[in-house]
Coordinates of C-alpha atoms and ligand atoms in Angstrom, one line a residue:
M176 CA -38.6 -37.9 138.7
S177 CA -36.1 -36.8 136.0
D178 CA -37.6 -34.8 133.2
I179 CA -35.8 -36.8 130.6
A180 CA -36.4 -40.1 128.9
K181 CA -33.5 -42.1 127.6
L182 CA -33.6 -44.4 124.7
Q183 CA -30.9 -46.9 123.7
I184 CA -30.7 -48.2 120.2
G185 CA -27.7 -50.3 119.6
D186 CA -24.7 -48.4 121.0
N187 CA -26.4 -45.0 120.7
Q188 CA -28.3 -43.3 123.5
Y189 CA -30.9 -40.6 122.9
E190 CA -32.6 -38.2 125.3
F191 CA -36.1 -36.9 125.0
P192 CA -37.9 -34.4 127.2
L193 CA -40.9 -35.4 129.3
I194 CA -44.0 -33.2 129.2
T195 CA -46.3 -33.1 132.3
G196 CA -49.9 -32.1 132.0
T197 CA -51.9 -30.2 134.5
E198 CA -53.2 -33.5 136.0
N199 CA -49.6 -34.8 136.2
E200 CA -50.0 -37.0 133.1
V201 CA -46.5 -37.6 131.7
A202 CA -45.6 -38.0 128.1
I203 CA -42.3 -38.5 126.2
D204 CA -41.9 -35.8 123.6
I205 CA -40.6 -37.7 120.6
K206 CA -40.8 -34.8 118.1
T207 CA -37.1 -35.1 117.4
L208 CA -36.9 -38.9 117.2
R209 CA -36.6 -39.4 113.5
G210 CA -34.2 -36.6 113.0
A211 CA -32.0 -37.6 115.9
T212 CA -31.9 -41.4 115.1
G213 CA -31.8 -41.1 111.3
G214 CA -35.3 -42.3 110.6
V215 CA -36.4 -44.6 113.5
T216 CA -40.1 -44.3 114.1
T217 CA -42.5 -45.7 116.6
I218 CA -45.4 -48.1 116.0
D219 CA -48.6 -48.1 118.0
P220 CA -51.6 -49.6 116.3
G221 CA -54.8 -48.0 117.5
Y222 CA -52.7 -45.3 119.1
K223 CA -53.2 -46.9 122.5
N224 CA -50.0 -45.2 123.8
T225 CA -49.8 -42.2 121.6
G226 CA -50.8 -38.6 122.4
S227 CA -51.7 -36.8 119.2
C228 CA -51.9 -33.3 120.8
Q229 CA -51.9 -31.3 124.0
S230 CA -55.5 -30.2 124.8
A231 CA -57.1 -28.1 127.5
I232 CA -60.7 -29.2 126.9
T233 CA -61.5 -32.5 128.5
F234 CA -59.7 -34.5 131.2
L235 CA -60.4 -38.2 131.5
N236 CA -58.9 -40.7 133.8
G237 CA -60.0 -44.2 132.8
E238 CA -58.6 -46.0 135.8
E239 CA -60.4 -43.8 138.3
G240 CA -63.5 -43.2 136.2
I241 CA -63.1 -39.4 136.0
L242 CA -64.5 -37.2 133.3
R243 CA -64.2 -33.4 133.4
Y244 CA -64.9 -30.7 130.8
R245 CA -62.8 -27.6 131.2
G246 CA -62.2 -28.7 134.8
Y247 CA -65.8 -29.2 135.8
S248 CA -66.9 -32.8 136.7
I249 CA -69.4 -34.5 134.5
E250 CA -71.5 -35.3 137.5
E251 CA -71.8 -31.6 138.5
L252 CA -72.4 -30.5 134.9
A253 CA -75.1 -33.1 134.3
E254 CA -76.8 -32.0 137.5
K255 CA -76.5 -28.2 137.4
A256 CA -75.8 -27.1 133.8
D257 CA -77.8 -27.2 130.6
F258 CA -76.5 -28.4 127.3
L259 CA -75.9 -25.0 125.8
E260 CA -73.9 -23.8 128.8
V261 CA -71.8 -26.9 128.5
A262 CA -71.4 -26.4 124.8
Y263 CA -70.2 -22.8 125.4
A264 CA -67.7 -23.8 128.1
L265 CA -66.3 -26.6 125.9
I266 CA -65.9 -24.4 122.9
F267 CA -64.8 -21.1 124.5
G268 CA -63.1 -22.4 127.7
E269 CA -65.3 -20.8 130.4
L270 CA -68.9 -21.2 131.6
P271 CA -70.9 -18.3 130.0
T272 CA -72.3 -15.4 132.1
K273 CA -76.1 -15.0 131.9
E274 CA -75.6 -12.3 129.2
Q275 CA -73.2 -14.4 127.2
L276 CA -75.5 -17.4 127.3
E277 CA -78.5 -15.4 126.2
K278 CA -76.6 -13.9 123.3
F279 CA -75.2 -17.4 122.4
H280 CA -78.7 -18.9 122.3
S281 CA -80.2 -16.0 120.4
D282 CA -77.4 -16.0 117.8
I283 CA -77.9 -19.8 117.4
K284 CA -81.6 -19.3 116.8
D285 CA -80.9 -16.5 114.3
K286 CA -78.7 -18.8 112.3
S287 CA -80.9 -21.9 112.4
I288 CA -82.6 -21.5 109.0
V289 CA -81.3 -24.1 106.5
D290 CA -81.4 -23.4 102.8
D291 CA -84.6 -24.9 101.5
D292 CA -82.7 -26.6 98.6
I293 CA -81.3 -28.9 101.3
K294 CA -84.7 -30.6 101.1
K295 CA -84.0 -31.6 97.5
I296 CA -80.9 -33.4 98.7
I297 CA -82.9 -35.2 101.4
D298 CA -85.5 -36.1 98.7
A299 CA -82.8 -37.8 96.6
F300 CA -81.9 -40.3 99.3
P301 CA -83.8 -43.6 99.4
K302 CA -86.1 -43.9 102.4
N303 CA -84.1 -46.8 103.8
A304 CA -80.8 -44.8 103.8
H305 CA -79.1 -44.9 107.2
P306 CA -79.7 -41.6 109.0
M307 CA -75.9 -41.3 109.8
G308 CA -75.0 -41.5 106.1
V309 CA -77.7 -38.9 105.4
L310 CA -76.5 -36.6 108.3
S311 CA -72.9 -36.8 107.2
S312 CA -73.8 -35.9 103.6
L313 CA -76.1 -33.0 104.7
T314 CA -73.4 -31.6 107.0
S315 CA -70.9 -31.8 104.2
A316 CA -73.5 -30.2 101.9
L317 CA -73.8 -27.2 104.2
T318 CA -70.3 -26.2 102.9
A319 CA -71.9 -25.7 99.5
F320 CA -74.6 -23.5 100.8
N321 CA -72.2 -21.6 103.1
P322 CA -69.0 -21.5 100.9
S323 CA -67.0 -18.7 102.5
S324 CA -64.4 -20.5 104.6
V325 CA -63.8 -19.5 108.2
N326 CA -61.0 -17.0 108.8
V327 CA -59.6 -18.7 111.9
D328 CA -57.6 -15.5 112.8
S329 CA -60.9 -13.7 113.3
E330 CA -62.7 -14.4 116.6
E331 CA -65.9 -13.0 115.1
D332 CA -65.7 -15.3 112.1
M333 CA -65.0 -18.3 114.3
Y334 CA -68.0 -17.4 116.6
N335 CA -70.3 -17.0 113.6
S336 CA -69.4 -20.5 112.2
V337 CA -69.9 -22.0 115.7
V338 CA -73.4 -20.5 116.1
K339 CA -74.3 -21.3 112.5
I340 CA -73.6 -25.1 112.9
L341 CA -75.1 -25.3 116.3
G342 CA -78.3 -23.7 114.8
K343 CA -78.5 -25.7 111.7
F344 CA -77.4 -29.2 112.9
P345 CA -80.5 -29.9 115.0
V346 CA -82.7 -29.0 112.0
L347 CA -80.8 -31.6 109.9
V348 CA -81.1 -34.2 112.7
A349 CA -84.9 -33.6 112.9
W350 CA -85.3 -33.6 109.1
T351 CA -83.3 -36.8 108.8
M352 CA -85.8 -38.6 111.1
R353 CA -88.9 -36.9 109.7
K354 CA -88.1 -37.8 106.2
K355 CA -87.8 -41.5 107.1
Q356 CA -91.2 -41.2 108.8
G357 CA -92.8 -39.4 105.9
L358 CA -93.5 -36.3 108.0
P359 CA -93.3 -32.7 106.7
L360 CA -89.9 -31.0 107.3
N361 CA -90.6 -28.4 109.9
Y362 CA -88.9 -25.8 112.0
G363 CA -89.2 -25.5 115.7
S364 CA -89.9 -22.3 117.6
K365 CA -87.6 -19.5 118.5
S366 CA -89.3 -19.2 121.8
L367 CA -88.1 -22.6 123.1
G368 CA -84.9 -23.7 124.8
Y369 CA -82.4 -25.6 122.6
V370 CA -83.3 -29.1 123.8
E371 CA -87.1 -28.4 123.9
N372 CA -86.8 -27.2 120.3
V373 CA -85.0 -30.4 119.3
L374 CA -87.8 -32.4 120.7
K375 CA -90.5 -30.3 119.0
M376 CA -88.8 -30.5 115.7
M377 CA -88.4 -34.3 115.9
F378 CA -91.8 -35.2 117.3
E379 CA -94.4 -32.6 116.4
Q380 CA -97.2 -34.0 114.3
P381 CA -98.7 -31.9 111.6
N382 CA -102.2 -31.9 113.1
E383 CA -101.5 -31.4 116.8
E384 CA -99.6 -29.2 119.1
Y385 CA -96.5 -30.7 120.6
V386 CA -96.6 -30.8 124.4
Q387 CA -93.3 -30.8 126.2
N388 CA -92.6 -33.3 129.0
E389 CA -90.0 -32.0 131.5
V390 CA -88.7 -35.5 132.4
L391 CA -87.9 -36.1 128.7
V392 CA -86.4 -32.6 128.3
N393 CA -84.1 -33.2 131.3
A394 CA -83.2 -36.7 130.2
L395 CA -82.2 -35.6 126.7
D396 CA -80.4 -32.6 128.1
K397 CA -78.3 -34.9 130.3
L398 CA -77.7 -37.4 127.5
L399 CA -76.4 -34.6 125.2
I400 CA -74.2 -33.2 128.0
L401 CA -72.8 -36.7 128.8
H402 CA -71.9 -37.2 125.1
A403 CA -70.6 -33.7 124.5
D404 CA -66.9 -34.5 124.5
H405 CA -64.6 -37.3 125.3
E406 CA -61.1 -36.1 124.3
Q407 CA -59.2 -37.8 121.5
N408 CA -61.6 -40.6 120.6
C409 CA -62.0 -41.9 117.0
S410 CA -64.4 -39.3 115.7
T411 CA -62.8 -36.4 117.5
S412 CA -59.4 -37.4 116.2
T413 CA -60.9 -37.6 112.8
V414 CA -62.3 -34.1 113.0
R415 CA -58.9 -32.8 114.2
I416 CA -57.0 -34.7 111.5
V417 CA -59.3 -33.7 108.6
G418 CA -59.3 -30.1 109.9
S419 CA -55.5 -30.1 110.1
S420 CA -55.5 -30.1 106.3
H421 CA -57.4 -26.8 106.7
A422 CA -60.5 -28.4 105.2
G423 CA -63.5 -26.3 106.5
L424 CA -65.4 -26.9 109.8
F425 CA -68.5 -28.5 108.1
A426 CA -66.3 -30.9 106.1
S427 CA -64.3 -31.9 109.2
L428 CA -67.6 -32.5 111.1
S429 CA -69.0 -34.5 108.3
A430 CA -65.9 -36.8 108.5
G431 CA -66.4 -37.0 112.3
I432 CA -70.0 -38.2 111.8
S433 CA -68.8 -41.0 109.5
A434 CA -66.3 -42.1 112.1
L435 CA -68.9 -42.0 114.9
W436 CA -71.2 -44.3 112.8
G437 CA -69.1 -47.4 113.4
P438 CA -70.5 -50.0 115.8
L439 CA -67.2 -50.0 117.8
H440 CA -67.8 -46.3 118.5
G441 CA -71.0 -44.3 118.5
G442 CA -72.9 -47.0 116.5
A443 CA -72.7 -49.1 119.7
N444 CA -76.0 -47.6 121.0
Q445 CA -77.8 -49.0 118.0
A446 CA -75.9 -52.2 118.2
V447 CA -76.9 -52.6 121.9
L448 CA -80.6 -52.4 121.1
E449 CA -80.3 -54.7 118.1
M450 CA -78.4 -57.2 120.3
L451 CA -81.1 -57.0 123.1
E452 CA -83.9 -57.4 120.5
A453 CA -82.1 -60.4 119.0
I454 CA -81.7 -62.0 122.5
K455 CA -85.4 -61.4 123.1
E456 CA -86.4 -63.0 119.8
D457 CA -84.2 -65.9 120.6
G458 CA -86.1 -66.7 123.8
G459 CA -84.3 -64.3 126.2
D460 CA -81.5 -66.7 127.2
T461 CA -78.8 -64.2 128.4
K462 CA -76.5 -67.1 129.5
K463 CA -76.3 -68.3 125.9
Y464 CA -75.1 -64.8 124.8
M465 CA -72.7 -64.5 127.7
A466 CA -71.1 -67.7 126.5
K467 CA -70.9 -66.5 122.9
A468 CA -69.3 -63.2 124.1
K469 CA -66.6 -65.2 125.9
D470 CA -66.0 -67.7 123.1
K471 CA -62.9 -66.7 121.1
N472 CA -64.1 -68.5 118.0
D473 CA -67.3 -66.5 118.0
P474 CA -67.1 -62.9 116.7
F475 CA -70.0 -61.9 119.0
R476 CA -69.2 -59.2 121.5
L477 CA -71.5 -58.0 124.3
M478 CA -72.3 -54.6 122.8
G479 CA -72.3 -51.7 125.3
F480 CA -69.6 -53.4 127.4
G481 CA -65.9 -52.4 127.6
H482 CA -64.2 -49.2 126.8
R483 CA -60.8 -48.3 125.3
V484 CA -60.1 -45.9 128.2
Y485 CA -62.4 -46.6 131.1
K486 CA -61.1 -49.7 132.8
N487 CA -63.0 -49.4 136.1
F488 CA -66.4 -47.9 135.3
D489 CA -67.8 -45.3 132.9
P490 CA -68.9 -42.3 135.0
R491 CA -71.4 -41.4 132.3
A492 CA -73.0 -44.8 132.6
K493 CA -73.7 -44.3 136.3
I494 CA -75.5 -41.0 135.6
I495 CA -77.5 -42.3 132.7
K496 CA -78.6 -45.4 134.4
V497 CA -80.5 -43.2 136.9
A498 CA -82.0 -41.1 134.1
A499 CA -83.1 -44.2 132.3
D500 CA -85.0 -45.3 135.4
E501 CA -86.7 -41.9 135.7
V502 CA -87.8 -41.8 132.1
L503 CA -89.2 -45.4 132.1
K504 CA -91.1 -44.6 135.3
E505 CA -92.5 -41.3 133.9
L506 CA -93.6 -42.9 130.7
G507 CA -94.8 -46.0 132.5
V508 CA -92.8 -48.2 130.2
N509 CA -92.6 -51.9 131.0
D510 CA -90.0 -53.0 128.5
P511 CA -88.9 -56.7 128.4
I512 CA -85.7 -55.4 126.6
L513 CA -84.9 -53.6 129.9
D514 CA -85.1 -56.9 131.9
I515 CA -82.8 -58.5 129.4
A516 CA -80.4 -55.6 129.7
K517 CA -80.5 -55.7 133.6
G518 CA -79.9 -59.5 133.5
L519 CA -76.9 -59.2 131.2
E520 CA -75.4 -56.4 133.3
Q521 CA -75.7 -58.5 136.5
E522 CA -74.2 -61.6 134.9
A523 CA -71.3 -59.7 133.3
L524 CA -70.5 -57.8 136.5
N525 CA -70.2 -61.2 138.3
D526 CA -68.4 -63.0 135.5
D527 CA -64.7 -63.7 135.7
Y528 CA -64.1 -63.1 132.0
F529 CA -65.6 -59.6 132.2
V530 CA -64.2 -58.8 135.7
K531 CA -60.6 -59.8 134.7
R532 CA -60.7 -57.8 131.5
K533 CA -62.3 -54.8 133.3
L534 CA -65.3 -54.8 131.0
Y535 CA -68.1 -52.7 132.4
P536 CA -71.3 -51.3 130.9
N537 CA -70.5 -48.1 129.0
V538 CA -72.7 -45.0 128.4
D539 CA -74.2 -46.6 125.3
F540 CA -75.6 -49.6 127.2
Y541 CA -78.2 -47.3 128.7
S542 CA -78.6 -44.4 126.3
G543 CA -80.4 -46.6 123.7
I544 CA -82.9 -47.7 126.4
I545 CA -83.9 -44.1 127.0
Y546 CA -84.0 -43.2 123.3
R547 CA -86.3 -46.2 122.7
A548 CA -88.6 -45.2 125.5
M549 CA -88.8 -41.7 124.1
G550 CA -90.0 -43.1 120.7
I551 CA -86.7 -42.4 118.8
P552 CA -86.2 -45.1 116.1
V553 CA -83.1 -47.3 116.7
E554 CA -81.4 -46.1 113.5
M555 CA -81.5 -42.5 114.9
F556 CA -79.6 -43.4 118.1
T557 CA -76.2 -42.6 116.8
V558 CA -77.6 -39.4 115.2
M559 CA -78.6 -38.3 118.8
F560 CA -75.0 -39.1 119.9
A561 CA -73.7 -36.9 117.1
L562 CA -76.0 -34.1 118.2
G563 CA -74.5 -34.3 121.7
R564 CA -70.9 -34.6 120.4
L565 CA -71.2 -31.6 118.2
P566 CA -69.8 -29.0 120.7
G567 CA -66.9 -31.3 121.5
W568 CA -66.0 -31.7 117.9
I569 CA -66.2 -27.9 117.4
A570 CA -64.2 -27.2 120.5
Q571 CA -61.4 -29.6 119.4
W572 CA -61.4 -28.3 115.8
R573 CA -61.2 -24.7 117.1
E574 CA -58.4 -25.6 119.5
M575 CA -56.5 -27.4 116.8
R576 CA -56.8 -24.4 114.3
L577 CA -56.0 -21.8 116.9
G578 CA -53.0 -23.8 118.1
K579 CA -51.7 -23.8 114.5
E580 CA -51.2 -27.5 114.6
P581 CA -49.3 -29.1 111.7
I582 CA -51.2 -31.4 109.3
G583 CA -51.8 -34.8 110.8
R584 CA -49.7 -37.3 108.9
P585 CA -48.6 -40.5 110.7
R586 CA -45.7 -42.7 109.7
Q587 CA -45.7 -46.4 109.0
V588 CA -43.4 -49.4 109.0
Y589 CA -43.5 -50.8 105.4
T590 CA -43.8 -54.6 105.3
G591 CA -44.4 -55.1 101.5
E592 CA -42.3 -56.4 98.7
N593 CA -38.8 -54.9 98.1
F594 CA -38.1 -53.5 94.7
R595 CA -38.9 -55.8 91.8
P596 CA -39.0 -55.1 88.1
F597 CA -42.3 -54.7 86.4
K598 CA -43.7 -57.9 84.8
D599 CA -45.3 -57.6 81.5
I600 CA -49.0 -58.8 81.5
S601 CA -48.1 -61.7 79.1
N602 CA -45.6 -63.1 81.7
R603 CA -47.7 -63.0 84.8
Ligands
ACO1492 N1 -67.5 -58.5 124.8 C1 -66.7 -59.5 124.9 N2 -65.4 -59.4 125.0 C2 -64.8 -58.2 125.0 C3 -65.6 -57.0 124.8 C4 -67.0 -57.2 124.7 N3 -67.8 -56.2 124.5 N4 -64.8 -55.9 124.8 C5 -63.6 -56.4 124.9 N5 -63.6 -57.8 125.0 C6 -62.4 -58.6 125.3 C7 -61.6 -58.8 124.0 O1 -62.0 -59.9 123.3 C8 -60.2 -58.9 124.6 O2 -60.1 -60.2 125.1 P1 -58.6 -60.9 125.1 O3 -57.7 -60.1 126.0 O4 -58.9 -62.3 125.7 O5 -58.2 -61.0 123.7 C9 -60.2 -57.9 125.7 O6 -61.5 -57.9 126.2 C10 -59.7 -56.5 125.4 O7 -60.4 -56.1 124.3 P2 -59.9 -55.1 123.2 O8 -60.8 -55.1 122.0 O9 -58.4 -55.2 123.0 O10 -60.2 -53.7 123.9 P3 -60.1 -52.3 123.2 O11 -59.8 -51.3 124.3 O12 -59.3 -52.3 122.0 O13 -61.7 -52.1 122.8 C11 -64.0 -51.6 122.7 C12 -62.6 -51.3 123.4 C13 -63.8 -51.4 121.2 C14 -65.0 -50.6 123.2 C15 -64.5 -53.0 123.0 O14 -64.6 -53.2 124.4 C16 -65.8 -53.4 122.3 O15 -65.7 -53.8 121.1 N6 -66.9 -53.2 123.0 C17 -68.2 -53.4 122.4 C18 -68.6 -52.2 121.5 C19 -69.0 -51.0 122.3 O16 -69.8 -51.0 123.3 N7 -68.4 -49.8 121.9 C20 -68.8 -48.5 122.5 C21 -67.6 -47.9 123.2 S1 -68.1 -46.4 124.0 C22 -68.2 -45.2 122.9 O17 -67.7 -45.3 121.8 C23 -69.1 -44.1 123.2

């Protein structure tokens, strides 16, 4: 294949180089388009065909259902690695040695204390505030308590910011949930693993010792790994674009959390459970809801189905489905919601509308079922997603800053009024 793309506009022909990635993905490099053509731009709503950057972090092939972090398959990572190892690999490029991992974990624990004044901010939120709004605000507030901005040219500074946020974020996550439940805001224990500590901080009651359950620890570890990165999705692109203005790491992450909140993105796991509950309340008639999902005059969508990139199957959904079965068996949960979920899944997989549009269950169809069985409130589901996605956001922010990427600033095609003279208010 030639390594040049040719573009004809009227009588003029322009040439643009092709860029080929390490997995042979080809892109047309249009950096010189506006200059060469005298201002012609491209339009691509939703960026369905636009690469915003070159990235060495995550490879995703939606047609074949492939997801790899730093070259390692998601299946192998979910089976053999733990969340902190995956976080380290995502952020720094290589799996850590034993010594590196121990130091990483120990540094994270050392930085996990959150300024006690953060509790005053939490107190100021109404109890019914959505935890994603609270988490986004608290993450942004960390900037005020840690004002010195990261010197991105210093590896040490960069590392310190990374361990700081990985240490403090789970505390904010746990406190967000505990505040809603009226429980004292606690700390975990330095002697525990990262994921065990998250569970202890979230679930420990003030009057009894928290006992770990290995099945739950493993399931949460897997869930966090599966959510840890997903290349240039909505929230990650948000983190990169906010960070491209050289806003700090915590501010960029806070923006990413807001982006993740939406029901078309991370908020889907909450939306799935709410949908399943609504179907149950309405008598459990899955066929009725299948018909609604297919009706173009009805805004209802089958939440947890479809994906912008995966058009075959979501490899994360396959792994998490097995974990969901394990957790439900361990906890002895017999959940009617699960029967509705399985019914919908079967119907959709055999329905022409869904098959033709390549709409398969995505990771969020199953994650909510596990979170619910673990006793995590529905409104916290997207917060758990954010906890998993944190290393991916950090890795992408770090790559963007180290790569000295220019500020993100897309173009538009203006379709408004042409020039018109100002009309005095008495003449309007
Ligand atoms: N239920 C019913 N129909 C659907 C669904 C769905 N869940 N998803 C897509 N469709 C239909 C659309 O109506 C459209 O039909 P048409 O071609 O007849 O007009 C077609 O499938 C293509 O849909 P688009 O919205 O163009 O697909 P896009 O790639 O833009 O959207 C998205 C992907 C947003 C995930 C979509 O499938 C959706 O809304 N799903 C439900 C929400 C969800 O589960 N989001 C989680 C995504 S995973 C994550 O963020 C971790």
